[in-house]
Each structure stands twice: as structure tokens, then as C-alpha cells.
Amino acid sequence: MNIIDIINKKEAKGELTNEELKYVVDNYLNGNIDDAQVSSLLMAICINGMTDNEIFELTDIFLNSGDKIDLSTIDGIKVDKHSTGGIGDKTTLVLVPLVASTGVNVAKMSGKSLGFTGGTIDKLESIPGFKTDLELEEFLCQVRKIGAALVSQTGNLVPADKKIYSLRDVTGTVESLPLIAVSIMSKKLASGVDKIVIDLKIGDGALIKTISEAKTLGRIMVEIGNHYGKEVVCVVTNMNEPLGHAIGNSLEVMEAIDTLKDNGPDDLKKLVLTLGSYMVSMAKNISYNDAQKELIVNLKNGLAYKKFLELVNMQHGSIENLKVSSKVFSLKSKKTGFVNEIKAQRLGELVRSIGGGRYHKEDNINYEIGFLLNKKVGDYVLEDEELIKIYLGDKDINVNEVLDCFKIDIEPVKEIPLVYGVIK
Ligand code: URA
């Protein structure tokens, strides 16, 4: 067997066998196959797709490429949430303490930024001192103690995804539906949880652009989960504009804190309550509506925010020292009208271009920079009124490129719902 034949087979739309897929993964992990060869295969997969069989086989190979976590020392049904990635998506930062505040244990592992989308781990690392790389026993112990922990993949969990995810990030092969399904499901299965809620985002600011792609991806992820005896719920949500107002690491943490104090933007609050209600209802075996009532109460009575502070404290972070850049510019609208579109992906790319994300695996992130939207889709804006604030670091930005992200018209367009539907 050799890698060139495997690449050529996929280029010719052939179906790869378990042995061929395993050969690639094993030899990439041990260094016998290099980045260029795997990039080429990933590109062939991106263009020609994978059969369901290939997706199942590759998920299993990824899952068995490293350790699997045993969560049996933590009480109750363990439920996890995963997002397919979007712009301004700080949902996990709110959801984990909120769900944990209802007594459900949440042992959450998250990832770094991918492509133009931000990553929860980078956001957490903008909190000075916050430790995301806990040892496995430390991670489990924290969940047993306070009911929640938020860490980067610990130990040797799905090393195949770790290495291939970083390569996809810098080779334009992030958007492949089969690769997304394998990446997400192998990690969720290895993390030892019983039930999984997936926030499947679609739209301009998401990796998945259309409802039909979302249906395909949702179906395969539910099937993979069920195959391993795990219940999976995919909530298909709108990512046609950034979530909330903040884009950029520290700014997003601040917005998550506001939301935990029940003072956050409507769309973020609604999304968190929707995903959280599925998580709590699955973990406690209660109705969706009863779960939602518990969550609303804990946002109002301060328990959710208290749990967040406990979590940050346990992981050595100090939110008092959270910083945003003092180099702030306010961009004003050039006309009066309804904001009918905010190009989320482009804003995500611009944040990356001024240092808020990575182009190369080893790039450092400037946590203090980003954007704060003053207007959302559907809002009315006057000429000369602020559209957005820009927090800059040492890189420049062309303000016209930021203004071009906003489409302002005399007439409003029809509102798009935040939640399109659920696949289970
Ligand atoms: N999230 C993941 O974990 N993997 C992907 O491939 C895309 C989003």
C-alpha cells in the first residue's frame, strides 16, 4: 500500500477501504507520511466527498487513534454540546456554567480557532492565568467538585483529529462535510459523554452554508452517534450574522459575562436557552419546557454567573485582569436605513487579519482586538450613527472593508429565524 495510490484513488472518486484509511492515519501520526501528502488527500476528499461507509470507518479510526475518557466517576448522565463553528460564537462560555448551575455535571472539552471561526479555548486563554490544559485526573476532579470544567483536549484524545484539524485549518479543507462529521463525532465519542447536543450553524458566517448541507451533516452525525449507542440532537441555527455583538477573544468573554448576568444580547440568550434546555432535559429526563424554566431562573438569580466565577477561579483565571485594546475607533454609517445584512464570515476574516485568529498553526493571537457591533440585522441606523467599534492592535485595517460588511437599505428584509429546526 502507498499514499500516492490512495490519493489517486480518491481523486478518481474511488471508495477507500478501512485498511487504506487506517494506513494514512497511522502513518501520518508516526511521521512516515508528510503534511503535503495528507493535504493532497484532504483536498481530494473535499472535492469528491466520502461515502457513508468511509465516514463511519474513518470516525472509528480517529476514535481509536488515542485515549478514550472514562467519565464513570462523575455522577449522572453526562451531556455535551458541540458547535460546528461561527462568528462571535461564545455560547460554550455561557452554556457550561449555566447548565452546571442546575446540578448537571458538564465535563467540556473545546477546540482552538478553525479557519475564519473563533475557538473557545482561545477565548478562555484571553482570561489572564486561565489554565485550559488540565491533566485528566485534575479535569475529572474539578467536575466532581464544582460540576463543571472547560479544557482543551486533554492527554492523547483523538490525536488523529488534533493533527489533521490543524492541517485542514491552513490548507483550505475545513469545509468538507465528511471531515467535519468525523472530526466532531470522534471527539465527542472519545470524550465519554452519554448524550450529545450539536449546534449546527448555517449561513454566511458558518462552515456550512445551506440547509441541504446541514441536513446531510446532521443526519450522518446522528447516525454515527446512534451506532455507538449515544443519543444525538442537532439543532440547526442561523449564522447569517455574528452571534451577539462581540467578535474577538476578550470582547467575547466580556459579552459572555454580561449574558451570564442576564444582561446579554437577545440572540445569544435565546440560543443558549435552546441548547441548554436540550442538555438539561436529556440529563435530568425532564421536559424541554421544565428544563428551560430552570435555566431562566438561574440566569436571573445569579447562580449561573456564580458557577462561572467558581469555574474561572478553579482554573486559575482572573477576570478582573481581562483586557481589551485601548486603540478604539468608532465607524459611522454613511447612510440612513435598515441594516439588512452583516457579512459574518468577512468580519471573522478581518478579525483574523488584524491578529485575532491564526493563519498558521504556530501563530500567536492578540486577544485584545476585535469588533463590537452597535447595530444588528433588522436595526435602523441613521447617517453618522455608530455601526461598529474596532479594537486594534499593531496591525492596520482598511475601514472601507469593514463598512462593506454592512448592507443598508430603505426597506427592511424579512427576519430569518434563529433556530431552523432539529434533527434527531
Ligand atoms: N468543529 C470541529 O470540531 N471539527 C470540525 O471539523 C469543524 C468544526
PDB file of C-alpha atoms in Angstrom, residues 56 60 189 221-230:
ATOM      1  CA  PHE A  56     -18.088   5.501   9.628  1.00  0.00           C
ATOM      2  CA  ASP A  60     -13.749   4.680  14.165  1.00  0.00           C
ATOM      3  CA  LEU A 189     -17.346   9.700  21.338  1.00  0.00           C
ATOM      4  CA  MET A 221     -23.742  12.750  12.854  1.00  0.00           C
ATOM      5  CA  VAL A 222     -26.961  11.406  14.413  1.00  0.00           C
ATOM      6  CA  GLU A 223     -26.354   8.037  12.710  1.00  0.00           C
ATOM      7  CA  ILE A 224     -22.746   7.848  13.889  1.00  0.00           C
ATOM      8  CA  GLY A 225     -23.826   8.650  17.461  1.00  0.00           C
ATOM      9  CA  ASN A 226     -26.656   6.112  17.422  1.00  0.00           C
ATOM     10  CA  HIS A 227     -24.286   3.467  16.063  1.00  0.00           C
ATOM     11  CA  TYR A 228     -22.294   3.871  19.297  1.00  0.00           C
ATOM     12  CA  GLY A 229     -25.459   3.952  21.440  1.00  0.00           C
ATOM     13  CA  LYS A 230     -25.399   7.720  22.028  1.00  0.00           C
TER      14      LYS A 230
END
